[in-house]
mmCIF file of C-alpha atoms in Angstrom:
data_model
loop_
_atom_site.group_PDB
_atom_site.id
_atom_site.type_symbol
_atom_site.label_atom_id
_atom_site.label_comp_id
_atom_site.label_asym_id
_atom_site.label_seq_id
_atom_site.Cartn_x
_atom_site.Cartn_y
_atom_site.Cartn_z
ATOM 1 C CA UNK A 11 27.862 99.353 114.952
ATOM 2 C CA UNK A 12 30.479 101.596 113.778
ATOM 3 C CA UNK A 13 34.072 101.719 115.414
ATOM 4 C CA UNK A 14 37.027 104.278 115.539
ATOM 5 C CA UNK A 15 40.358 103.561 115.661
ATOM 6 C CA UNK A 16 42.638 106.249 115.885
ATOM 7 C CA UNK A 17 40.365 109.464 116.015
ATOM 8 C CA UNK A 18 38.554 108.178 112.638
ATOM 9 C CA UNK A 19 35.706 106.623 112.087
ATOM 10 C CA UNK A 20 35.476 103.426 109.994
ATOM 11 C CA UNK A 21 33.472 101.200 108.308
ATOM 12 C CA UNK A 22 32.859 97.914 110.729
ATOM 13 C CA UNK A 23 36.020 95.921 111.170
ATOM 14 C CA UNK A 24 36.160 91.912 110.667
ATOM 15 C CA UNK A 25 36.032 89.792 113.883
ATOM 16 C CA UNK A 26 39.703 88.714 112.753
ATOM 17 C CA UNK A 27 40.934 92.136 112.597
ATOM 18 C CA UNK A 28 39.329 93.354 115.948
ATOM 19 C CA UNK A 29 41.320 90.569 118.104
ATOM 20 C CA UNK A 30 44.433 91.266 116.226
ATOM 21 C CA UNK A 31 44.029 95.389 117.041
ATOM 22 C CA UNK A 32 42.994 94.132 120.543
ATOM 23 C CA UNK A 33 45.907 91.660 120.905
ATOM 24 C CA UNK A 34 48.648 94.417 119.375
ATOM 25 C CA UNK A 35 47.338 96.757 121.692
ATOM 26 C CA UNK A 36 47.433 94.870 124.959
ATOM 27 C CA UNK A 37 51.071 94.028 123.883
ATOM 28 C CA UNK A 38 52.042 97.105 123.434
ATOM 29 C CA UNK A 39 50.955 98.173 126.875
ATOM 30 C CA UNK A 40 52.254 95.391 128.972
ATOM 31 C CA UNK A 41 55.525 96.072 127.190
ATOM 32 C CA UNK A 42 55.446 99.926 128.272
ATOM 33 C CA UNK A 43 54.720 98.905 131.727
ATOM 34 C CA UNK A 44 57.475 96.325 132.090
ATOM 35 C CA UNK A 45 59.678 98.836 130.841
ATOM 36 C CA UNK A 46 58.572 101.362 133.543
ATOM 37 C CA UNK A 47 59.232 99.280 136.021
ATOM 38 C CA UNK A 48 62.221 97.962 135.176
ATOM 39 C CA UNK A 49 63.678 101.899 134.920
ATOM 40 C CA UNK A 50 62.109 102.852 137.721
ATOM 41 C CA UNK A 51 63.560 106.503 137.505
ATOM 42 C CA UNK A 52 63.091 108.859 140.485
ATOM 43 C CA UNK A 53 63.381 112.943 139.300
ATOM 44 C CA UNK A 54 67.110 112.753 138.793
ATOM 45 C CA UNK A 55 66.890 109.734 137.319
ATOM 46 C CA UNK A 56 68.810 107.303 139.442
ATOM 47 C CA UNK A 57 67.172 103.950 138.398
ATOM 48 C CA UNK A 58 66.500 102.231 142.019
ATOM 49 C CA UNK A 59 66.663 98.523 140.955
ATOM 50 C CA UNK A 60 69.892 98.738 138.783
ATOM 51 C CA UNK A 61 71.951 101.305 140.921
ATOM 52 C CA UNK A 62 72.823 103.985 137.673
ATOM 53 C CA UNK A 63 71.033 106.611 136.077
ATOM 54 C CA UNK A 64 69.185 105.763 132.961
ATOM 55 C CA UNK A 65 67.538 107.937 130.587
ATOM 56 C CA UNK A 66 64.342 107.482 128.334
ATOM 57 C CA UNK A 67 63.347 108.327 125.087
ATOM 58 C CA UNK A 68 61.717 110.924 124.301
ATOM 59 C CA UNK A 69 58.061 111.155 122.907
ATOM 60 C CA UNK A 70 57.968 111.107 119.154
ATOM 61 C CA UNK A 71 59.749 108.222 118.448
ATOM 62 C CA UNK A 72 57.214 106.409 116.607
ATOM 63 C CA UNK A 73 58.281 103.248 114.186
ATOM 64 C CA UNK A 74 61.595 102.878 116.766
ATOM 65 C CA UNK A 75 61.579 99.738 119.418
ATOM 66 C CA UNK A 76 60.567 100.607 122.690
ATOM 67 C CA UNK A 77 63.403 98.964 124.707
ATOM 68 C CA UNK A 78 66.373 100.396 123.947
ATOM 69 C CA UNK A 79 70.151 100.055 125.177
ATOM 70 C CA UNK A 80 69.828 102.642 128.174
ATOM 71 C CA UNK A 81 72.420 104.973 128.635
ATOM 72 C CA UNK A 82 74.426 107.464 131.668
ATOM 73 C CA UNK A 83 71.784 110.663 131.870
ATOM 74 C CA UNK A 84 73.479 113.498 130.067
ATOM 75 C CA UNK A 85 71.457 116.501 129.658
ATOM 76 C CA UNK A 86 73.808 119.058 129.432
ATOM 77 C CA UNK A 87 75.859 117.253 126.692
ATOM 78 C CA UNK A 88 76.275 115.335 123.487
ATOM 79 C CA UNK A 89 76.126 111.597 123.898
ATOM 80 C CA UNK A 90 79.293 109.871 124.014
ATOM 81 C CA UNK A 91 80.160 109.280 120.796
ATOM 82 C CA UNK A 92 78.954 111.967 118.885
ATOM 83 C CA UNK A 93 80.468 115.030 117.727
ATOM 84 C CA UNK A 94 81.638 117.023 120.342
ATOM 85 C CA UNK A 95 81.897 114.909 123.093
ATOM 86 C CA UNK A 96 84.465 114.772 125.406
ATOM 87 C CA UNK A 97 86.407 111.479 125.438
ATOM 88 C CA UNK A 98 87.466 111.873 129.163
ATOM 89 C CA UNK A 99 85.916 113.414 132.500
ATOM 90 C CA UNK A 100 87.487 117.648 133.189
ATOM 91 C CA UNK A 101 90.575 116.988 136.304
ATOM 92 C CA UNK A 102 88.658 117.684 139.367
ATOM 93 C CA UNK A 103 85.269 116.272 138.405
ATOM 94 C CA UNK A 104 82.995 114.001 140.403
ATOM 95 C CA UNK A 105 83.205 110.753 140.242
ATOM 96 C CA UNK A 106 79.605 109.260 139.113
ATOM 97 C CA UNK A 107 77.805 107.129 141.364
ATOM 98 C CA UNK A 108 78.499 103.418 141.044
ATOM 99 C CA UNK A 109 76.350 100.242 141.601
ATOM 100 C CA UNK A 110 77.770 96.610 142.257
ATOM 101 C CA UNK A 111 81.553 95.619 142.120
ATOM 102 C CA UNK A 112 82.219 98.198 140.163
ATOM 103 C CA UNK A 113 84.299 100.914 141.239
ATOM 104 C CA UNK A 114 85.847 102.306 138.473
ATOM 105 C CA UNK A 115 84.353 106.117 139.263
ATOM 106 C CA UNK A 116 84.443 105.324 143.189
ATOM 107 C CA UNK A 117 85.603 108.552 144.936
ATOM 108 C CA UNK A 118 88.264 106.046 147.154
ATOM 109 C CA UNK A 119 89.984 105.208 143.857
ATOM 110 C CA UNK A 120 90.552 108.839 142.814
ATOM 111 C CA UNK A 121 90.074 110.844 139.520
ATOM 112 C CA UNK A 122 92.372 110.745 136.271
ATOM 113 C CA UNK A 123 94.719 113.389 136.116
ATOM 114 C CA UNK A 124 96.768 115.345 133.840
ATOM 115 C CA UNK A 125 100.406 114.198 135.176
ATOM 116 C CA UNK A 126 102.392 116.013 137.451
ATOM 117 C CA UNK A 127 105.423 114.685 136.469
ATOM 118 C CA UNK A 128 107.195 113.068 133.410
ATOM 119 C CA UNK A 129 109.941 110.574 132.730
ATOM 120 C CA UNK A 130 111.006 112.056 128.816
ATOM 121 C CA UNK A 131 114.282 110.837 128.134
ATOM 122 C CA UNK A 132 116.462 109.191 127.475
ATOM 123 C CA UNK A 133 116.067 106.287 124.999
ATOM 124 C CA UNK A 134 117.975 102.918 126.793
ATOM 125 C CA UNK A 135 119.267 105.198 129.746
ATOM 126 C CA UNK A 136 117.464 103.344 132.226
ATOM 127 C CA UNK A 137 113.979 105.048 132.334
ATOM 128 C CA UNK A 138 111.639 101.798 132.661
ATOM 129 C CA UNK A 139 113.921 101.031 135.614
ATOM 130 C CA UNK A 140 113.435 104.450 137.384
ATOM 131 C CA UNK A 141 109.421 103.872 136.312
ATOM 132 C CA UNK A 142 109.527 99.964 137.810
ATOM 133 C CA UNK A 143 111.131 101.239 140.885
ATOM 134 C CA UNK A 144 109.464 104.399 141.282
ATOM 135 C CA UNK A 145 105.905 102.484 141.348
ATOM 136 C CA UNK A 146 106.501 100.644 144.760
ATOM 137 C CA UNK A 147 106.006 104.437 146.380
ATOM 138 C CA UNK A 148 102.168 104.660 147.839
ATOM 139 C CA UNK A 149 102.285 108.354 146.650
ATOM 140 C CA UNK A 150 103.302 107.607 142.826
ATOM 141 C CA UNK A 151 100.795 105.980 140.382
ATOM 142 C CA UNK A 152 102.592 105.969 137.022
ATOM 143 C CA UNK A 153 101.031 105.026 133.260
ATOM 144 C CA UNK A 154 102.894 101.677 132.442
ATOM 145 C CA UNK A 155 102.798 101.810 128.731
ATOM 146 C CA UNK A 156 104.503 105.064 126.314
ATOM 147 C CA UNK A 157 101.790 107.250 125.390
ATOM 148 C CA UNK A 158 103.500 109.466 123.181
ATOM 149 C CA UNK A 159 101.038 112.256 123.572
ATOM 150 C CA UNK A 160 103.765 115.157 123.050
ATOM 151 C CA UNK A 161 105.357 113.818 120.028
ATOM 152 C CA UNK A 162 102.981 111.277 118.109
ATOM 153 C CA UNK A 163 99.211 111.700 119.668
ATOM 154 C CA UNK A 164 99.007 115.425 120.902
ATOM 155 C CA UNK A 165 96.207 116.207 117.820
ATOM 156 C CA UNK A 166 94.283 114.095 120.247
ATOM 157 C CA UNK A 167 94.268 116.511 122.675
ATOM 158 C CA UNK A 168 94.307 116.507 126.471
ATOM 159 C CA UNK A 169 91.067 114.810 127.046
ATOM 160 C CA UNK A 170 92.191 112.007 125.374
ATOM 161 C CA UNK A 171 95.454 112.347 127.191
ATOM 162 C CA UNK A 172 94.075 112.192 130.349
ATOM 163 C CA UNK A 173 91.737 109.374 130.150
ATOM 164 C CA UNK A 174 94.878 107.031 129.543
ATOM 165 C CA UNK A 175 96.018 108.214 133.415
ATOM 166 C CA UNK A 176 95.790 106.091 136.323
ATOM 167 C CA UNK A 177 93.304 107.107 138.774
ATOM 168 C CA UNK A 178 95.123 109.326 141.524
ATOM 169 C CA UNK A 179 93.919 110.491 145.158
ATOM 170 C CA UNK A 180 94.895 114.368 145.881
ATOM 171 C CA UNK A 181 97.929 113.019 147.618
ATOM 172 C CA UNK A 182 99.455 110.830 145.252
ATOM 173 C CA UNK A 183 101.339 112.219 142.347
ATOM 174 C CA UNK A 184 100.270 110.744 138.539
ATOM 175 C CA UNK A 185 103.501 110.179 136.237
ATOM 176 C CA UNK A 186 104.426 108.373 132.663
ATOM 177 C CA UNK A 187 107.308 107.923 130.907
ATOM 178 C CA UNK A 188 108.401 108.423 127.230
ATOM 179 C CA UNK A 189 111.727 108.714 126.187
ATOM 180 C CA UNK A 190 111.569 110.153 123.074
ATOM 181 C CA UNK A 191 110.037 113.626 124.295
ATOM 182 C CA UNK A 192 113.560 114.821 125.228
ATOM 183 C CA UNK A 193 114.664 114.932 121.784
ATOM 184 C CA UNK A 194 111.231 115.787 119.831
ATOM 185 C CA UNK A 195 111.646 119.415 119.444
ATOM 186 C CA UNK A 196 108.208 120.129 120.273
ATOM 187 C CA UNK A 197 107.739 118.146 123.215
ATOM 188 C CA UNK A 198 108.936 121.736 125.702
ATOM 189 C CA UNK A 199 106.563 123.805 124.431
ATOM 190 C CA UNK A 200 103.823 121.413 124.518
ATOM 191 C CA UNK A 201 104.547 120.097 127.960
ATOM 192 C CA UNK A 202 104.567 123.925 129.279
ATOM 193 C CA UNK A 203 101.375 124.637 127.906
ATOM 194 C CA UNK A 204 99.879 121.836 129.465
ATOM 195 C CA UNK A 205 101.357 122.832 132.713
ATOM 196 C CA UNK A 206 104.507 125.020 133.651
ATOM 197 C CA UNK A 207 104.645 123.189 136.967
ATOM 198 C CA UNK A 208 105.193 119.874 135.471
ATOM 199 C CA UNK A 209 108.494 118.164 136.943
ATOM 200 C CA UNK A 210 110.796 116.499 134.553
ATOM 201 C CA UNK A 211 112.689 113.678 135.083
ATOM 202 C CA UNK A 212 115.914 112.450 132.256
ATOM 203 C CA UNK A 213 117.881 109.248 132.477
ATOM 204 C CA UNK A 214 121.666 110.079 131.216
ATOM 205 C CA UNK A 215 123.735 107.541 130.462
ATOM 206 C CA UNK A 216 127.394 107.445 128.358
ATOM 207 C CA UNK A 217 126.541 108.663 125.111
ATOM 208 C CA UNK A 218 128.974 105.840 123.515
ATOM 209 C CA UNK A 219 127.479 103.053 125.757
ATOM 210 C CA UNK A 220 124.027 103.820 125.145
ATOM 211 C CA UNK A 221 124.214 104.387 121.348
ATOM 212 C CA UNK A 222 125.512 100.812 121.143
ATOM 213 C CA UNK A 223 122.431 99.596 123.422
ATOM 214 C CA UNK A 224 120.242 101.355 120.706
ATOM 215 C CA UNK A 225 121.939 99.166 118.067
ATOM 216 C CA UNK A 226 122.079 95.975 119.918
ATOM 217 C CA UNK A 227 118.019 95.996 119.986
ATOM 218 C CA UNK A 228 117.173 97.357 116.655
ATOM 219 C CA UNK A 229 119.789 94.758 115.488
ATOM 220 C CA UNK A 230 117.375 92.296 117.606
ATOM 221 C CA UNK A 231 114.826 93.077 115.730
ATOM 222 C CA UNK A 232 116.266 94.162 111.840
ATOM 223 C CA UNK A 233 118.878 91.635 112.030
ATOM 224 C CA UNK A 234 120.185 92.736 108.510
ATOM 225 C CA UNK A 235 120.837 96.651 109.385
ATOM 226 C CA UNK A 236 124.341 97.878 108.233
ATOM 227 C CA UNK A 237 127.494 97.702 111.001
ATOM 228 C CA UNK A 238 127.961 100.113 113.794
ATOM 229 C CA UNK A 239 130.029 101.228 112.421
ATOM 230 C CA UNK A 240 128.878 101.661 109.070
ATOM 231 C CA UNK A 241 126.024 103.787 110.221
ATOM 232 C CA UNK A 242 128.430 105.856 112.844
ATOM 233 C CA UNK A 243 130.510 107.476 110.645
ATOM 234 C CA UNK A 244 129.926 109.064 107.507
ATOM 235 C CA UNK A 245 133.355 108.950 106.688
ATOM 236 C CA UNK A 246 135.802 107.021 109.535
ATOM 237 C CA UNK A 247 138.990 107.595 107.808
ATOM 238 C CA UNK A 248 138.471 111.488 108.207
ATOM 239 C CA UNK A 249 136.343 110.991 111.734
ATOM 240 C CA UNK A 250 133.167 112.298 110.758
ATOM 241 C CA UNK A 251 130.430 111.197 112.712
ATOM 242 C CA UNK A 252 126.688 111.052 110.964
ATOM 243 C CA UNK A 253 124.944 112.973 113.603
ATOM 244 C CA UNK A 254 121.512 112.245 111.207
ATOM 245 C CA UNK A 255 121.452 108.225 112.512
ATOM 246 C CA UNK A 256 119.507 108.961 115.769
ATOM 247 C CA UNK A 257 121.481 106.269 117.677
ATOM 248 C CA UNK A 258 124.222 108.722 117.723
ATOM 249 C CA UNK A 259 122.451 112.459 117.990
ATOM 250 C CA UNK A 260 120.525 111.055 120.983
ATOM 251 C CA UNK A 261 123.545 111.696 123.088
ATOM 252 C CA UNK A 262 124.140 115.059 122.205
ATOM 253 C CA UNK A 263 122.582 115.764 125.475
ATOM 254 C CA UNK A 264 123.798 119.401 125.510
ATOM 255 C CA UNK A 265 121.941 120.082 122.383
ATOM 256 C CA UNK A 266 119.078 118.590 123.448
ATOM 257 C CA UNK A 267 118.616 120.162 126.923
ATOM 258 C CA UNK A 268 118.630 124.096 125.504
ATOM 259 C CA UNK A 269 115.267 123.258 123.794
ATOM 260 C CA UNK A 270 113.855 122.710 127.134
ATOM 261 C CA UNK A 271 115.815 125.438 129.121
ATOM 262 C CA UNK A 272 113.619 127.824 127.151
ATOM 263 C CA UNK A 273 110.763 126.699 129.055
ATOM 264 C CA UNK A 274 111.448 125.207 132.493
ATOM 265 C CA UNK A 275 114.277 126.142 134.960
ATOM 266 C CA UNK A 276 116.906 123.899 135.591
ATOM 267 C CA UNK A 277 115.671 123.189 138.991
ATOM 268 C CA UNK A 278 112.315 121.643 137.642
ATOM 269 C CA UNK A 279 114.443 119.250 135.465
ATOM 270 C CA UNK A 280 116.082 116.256 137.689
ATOM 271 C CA UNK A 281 118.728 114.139 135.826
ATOM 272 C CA UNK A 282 119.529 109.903 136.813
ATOM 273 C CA UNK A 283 122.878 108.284 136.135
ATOM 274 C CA UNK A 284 121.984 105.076 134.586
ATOM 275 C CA UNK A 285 125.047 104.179 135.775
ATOM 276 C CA UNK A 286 124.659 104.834 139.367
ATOM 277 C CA UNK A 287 121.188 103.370 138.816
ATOM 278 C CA UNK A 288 122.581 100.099 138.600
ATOM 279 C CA UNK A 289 125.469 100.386 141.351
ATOM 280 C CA UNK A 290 123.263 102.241 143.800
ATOM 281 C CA UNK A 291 119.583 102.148 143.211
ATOM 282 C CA UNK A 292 118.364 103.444 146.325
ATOM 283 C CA UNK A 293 120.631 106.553 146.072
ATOM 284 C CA UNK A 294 119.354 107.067 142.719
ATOM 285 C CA UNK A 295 115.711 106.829 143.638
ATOM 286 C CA UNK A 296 116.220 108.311 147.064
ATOM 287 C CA UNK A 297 117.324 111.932 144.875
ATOM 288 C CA UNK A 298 114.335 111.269 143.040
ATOM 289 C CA UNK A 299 111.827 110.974 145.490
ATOM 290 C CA UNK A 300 113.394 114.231 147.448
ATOM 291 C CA UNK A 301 113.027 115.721 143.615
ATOM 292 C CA UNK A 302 109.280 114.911 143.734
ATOM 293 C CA UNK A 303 108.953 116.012 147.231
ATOM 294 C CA UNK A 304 107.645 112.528 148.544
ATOM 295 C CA UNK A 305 109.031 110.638 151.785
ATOM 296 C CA UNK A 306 111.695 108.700 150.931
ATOM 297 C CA UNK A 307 110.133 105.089 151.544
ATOM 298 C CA UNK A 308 112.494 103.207 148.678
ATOM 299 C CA UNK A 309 115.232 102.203 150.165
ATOM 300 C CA UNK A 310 117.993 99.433 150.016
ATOM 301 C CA UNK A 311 115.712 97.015 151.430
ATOM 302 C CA UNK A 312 113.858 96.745 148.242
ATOM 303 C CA UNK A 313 116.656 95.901 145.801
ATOM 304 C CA UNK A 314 118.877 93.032 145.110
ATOM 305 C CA UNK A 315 121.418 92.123 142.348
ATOM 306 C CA UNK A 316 120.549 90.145 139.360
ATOM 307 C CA UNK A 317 124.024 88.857 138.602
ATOM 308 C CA UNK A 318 122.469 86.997 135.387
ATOM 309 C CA UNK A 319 120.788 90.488 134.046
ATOM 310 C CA UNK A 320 123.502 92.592 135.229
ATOM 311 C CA UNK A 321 121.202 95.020 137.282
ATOM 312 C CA UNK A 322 119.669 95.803 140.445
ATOM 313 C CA UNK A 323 115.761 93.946 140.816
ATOM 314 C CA UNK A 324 113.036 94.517 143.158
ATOM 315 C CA UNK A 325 112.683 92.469 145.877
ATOM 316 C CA UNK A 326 109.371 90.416 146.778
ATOM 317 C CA UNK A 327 106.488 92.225 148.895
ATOM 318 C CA UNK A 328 103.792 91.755 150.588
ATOM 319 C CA UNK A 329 101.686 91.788 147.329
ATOM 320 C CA UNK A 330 104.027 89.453 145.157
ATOM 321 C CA UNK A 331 105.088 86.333 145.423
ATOM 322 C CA UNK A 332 108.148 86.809 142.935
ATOM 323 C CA UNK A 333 110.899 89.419 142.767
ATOM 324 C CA UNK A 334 110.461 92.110 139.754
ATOM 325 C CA UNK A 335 113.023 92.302 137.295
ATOM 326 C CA UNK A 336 112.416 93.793 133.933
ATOM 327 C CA UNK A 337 111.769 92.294 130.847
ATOM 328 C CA UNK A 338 113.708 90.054 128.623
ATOM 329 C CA UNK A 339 114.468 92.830 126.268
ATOM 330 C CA UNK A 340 116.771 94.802 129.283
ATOM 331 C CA UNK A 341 119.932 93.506 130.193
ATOM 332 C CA UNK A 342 121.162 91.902 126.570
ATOM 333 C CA UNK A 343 124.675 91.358 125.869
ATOM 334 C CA UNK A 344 125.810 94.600 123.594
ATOM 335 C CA UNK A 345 127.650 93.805 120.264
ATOM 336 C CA UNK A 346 131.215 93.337 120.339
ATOM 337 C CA UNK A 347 132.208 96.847 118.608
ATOM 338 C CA UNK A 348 135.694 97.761 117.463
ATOM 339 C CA UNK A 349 137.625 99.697 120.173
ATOM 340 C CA UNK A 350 139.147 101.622 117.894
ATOM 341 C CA UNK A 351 135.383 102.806 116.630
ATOM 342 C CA UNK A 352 134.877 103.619 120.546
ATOM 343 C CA UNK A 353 137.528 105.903 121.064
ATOM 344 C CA UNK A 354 136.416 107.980 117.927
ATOM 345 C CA UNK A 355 133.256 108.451 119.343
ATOM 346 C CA UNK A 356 134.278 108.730 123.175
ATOM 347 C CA UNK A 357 136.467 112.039 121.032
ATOM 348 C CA UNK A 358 132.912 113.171 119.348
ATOM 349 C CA UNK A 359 131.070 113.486 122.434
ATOM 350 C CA UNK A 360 133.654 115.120 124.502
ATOM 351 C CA UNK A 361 133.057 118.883 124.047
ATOM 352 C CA UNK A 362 128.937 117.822 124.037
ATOM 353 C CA UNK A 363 129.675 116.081 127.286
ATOM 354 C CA UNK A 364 131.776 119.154 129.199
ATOM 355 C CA UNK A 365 129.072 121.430 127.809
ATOM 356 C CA UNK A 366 126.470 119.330 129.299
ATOM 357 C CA UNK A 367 127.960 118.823 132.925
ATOM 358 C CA UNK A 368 128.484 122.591 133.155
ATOM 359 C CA UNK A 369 124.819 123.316 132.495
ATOM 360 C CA UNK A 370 123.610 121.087 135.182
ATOM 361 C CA UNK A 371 126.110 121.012 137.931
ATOM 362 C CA UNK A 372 127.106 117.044 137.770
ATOM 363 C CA UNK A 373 129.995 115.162 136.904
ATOM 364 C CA UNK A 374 128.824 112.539 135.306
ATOM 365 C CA UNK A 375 132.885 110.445 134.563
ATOM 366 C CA UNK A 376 131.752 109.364 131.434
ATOM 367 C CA UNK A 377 135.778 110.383 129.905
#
């Protein structure tokens, strides 16, 4: 008797070779099925035993294993991963529907936004203690780490950007906080094209105090830098400052601000006193929650003073068992630096100082 396999016919098969066709092909089948079941896909796709949308390969696949690792239903778009792909969801778009504990896309949790509002300056002002403080407020959900999108990382673009945010309801405002955007050039321009509504927020502190906090923790961590005031002054006997160390042209504050004057209007930029910061926290956070237009809920209640750090901590609540005070690496004992070497520099800063209370309207006694 002759048999076909495949469409063909053949010349009569072994008895060996029949049960091994018949055994490959019952294998094959039961496999198929199994898979079917387990996918289960209704006509969107929505597998109903595993909760999330799953998506099969398509026919002419041959030579490739049937199960494969199933992936989100994309039709309209590239696969994550390859070219083209976006790396983060478009602000505004549905969450996707979720399955067990997790609730990563759940609408209650909110959707990862571009941020509203940015912390960008300065360096050792104060700004992780405005961003610690800032985070007990139901209606603020802030990035904890430095992104540096706007001076390092903006060739990654805003996708990427945005999928580092916190998820945020419509009511709550999304914020993060790097320092060194008030003196990268760039940083204005960029931040306006993203959005010209964005709300700035600078920590100011005296220019003399803070350049020595800026020594006292690279000096932490390059023990075998050159003096203060070695890298202060190009030449001390004549007073000539070397604006090019950044310790130093970080305080030029004046200098820096007209960079971002030619973008945003004063009244969108809201300066802290790091030094009222730490004598009066809840005034200090109390302007900057009227600033972001949220109800002032930080008050005195939820600060006391670390005498050992030398600043104001956050009090225990309901959700923590310990007070918050920052890190080890806030609150170190400065350097002992030469008065003499102060007063030179306390002269430098001067006209940059005047210059910069004029242009915002505050007194900020650093003379």
């Amino acid at each position: 008797m002759a048999y076909r396999v495949l469409g063909r016919a053949g010349p009569p098969q072994p008895r060996r070779a029949r049960r091994l066709l018949f055994a490959f092909t019952l294998s094959l089948s039961c496999t198929y099925l199994c898979y079917s079941l387990l996918c289960c896909c209704d006509d969107l796709g929505q597998s109903r035993l595993l909760g999330s949308p799953r998506c099969l390969r398509g026919p002419g696949a041959g030579g490739q294993k049937l199960l494969q690792e199933s992936r989100p239903c994309d039709p309209s778009g590239p696969t994550p991963g390859e070219p083209g792909a976006p790396s983060a969801p478009a602000a505004g778009a549905p969450s996707p529907r979720l399955s067990g504990s997790n609730h990563s896309g759940s609408p209650k949790l909110g959707t990862k936004r571009l941020p509203q509002a940015l912390i960008v300056g300065v360096k050792k002002g104060g700004t992780r203690a405005v961003l610690e403080f800032i985070r007990v407020h139901p209606d603020v959900r802030a990035l904890g780490t430095e992104p540096h999108f706007f001076d390092r990382n903006y060739g990654r673009g805003l996708d990427w950007y945005r999928s580092l945010m916190p998820r945020t309801l419509e009511s709550q405002i999304t914020l993060e906080k790097t320092p060194s955007y008030f003196v990268t050039q760039e940083a204005p321009r960029r931040i306006f094209n993203m959005s010209r509504d964005t709300k700035l927020i600078v920590v100011v502190r005296n220019p003399v105090t803070r350049a020595i906090s800026d020594y006292t923790q690279t000096l932490s961590k390059k023990p075998d830098i050159p003096t203060f005031e070695g890298l202060s002054f190009r030449n001390r006997t004549l007073g000539l400052v070397d604006v090019s160390w950044n310790a130093i042209r970080i305080g030029m504050y004046a200098l820096h601000l007209e960079s971002w004057l030619r973008y945003f209007p004063l009244a969108q930029i809201h300066f802290v006193s790091g030094e009222r910061l730490i004598t009066d926290p809840a005034g200090e956070m109390g302007r900057v929650q009227d600033f972001l237009g949220i109800k002032r809920l930080i008050t005195d209640k939820h600060f006391y003073f670390n005498k050992t750090k030398g600043f104001p901590c956050l009090k225990k609540t309901e959700s923590s068992l310990l007070p918050r005070c920052l890190g080890k690496s806030k609150g170190r004992t400065h350097v002992q630096i030469d008065p003499e070497v102060i007063d030179q520099l306390r002269e430098f800063y001067r006209p940059y100082n005047i210059k910069f209370y004029e242009t915002v309207g505050q007194d900020f006694r650093w003379e």
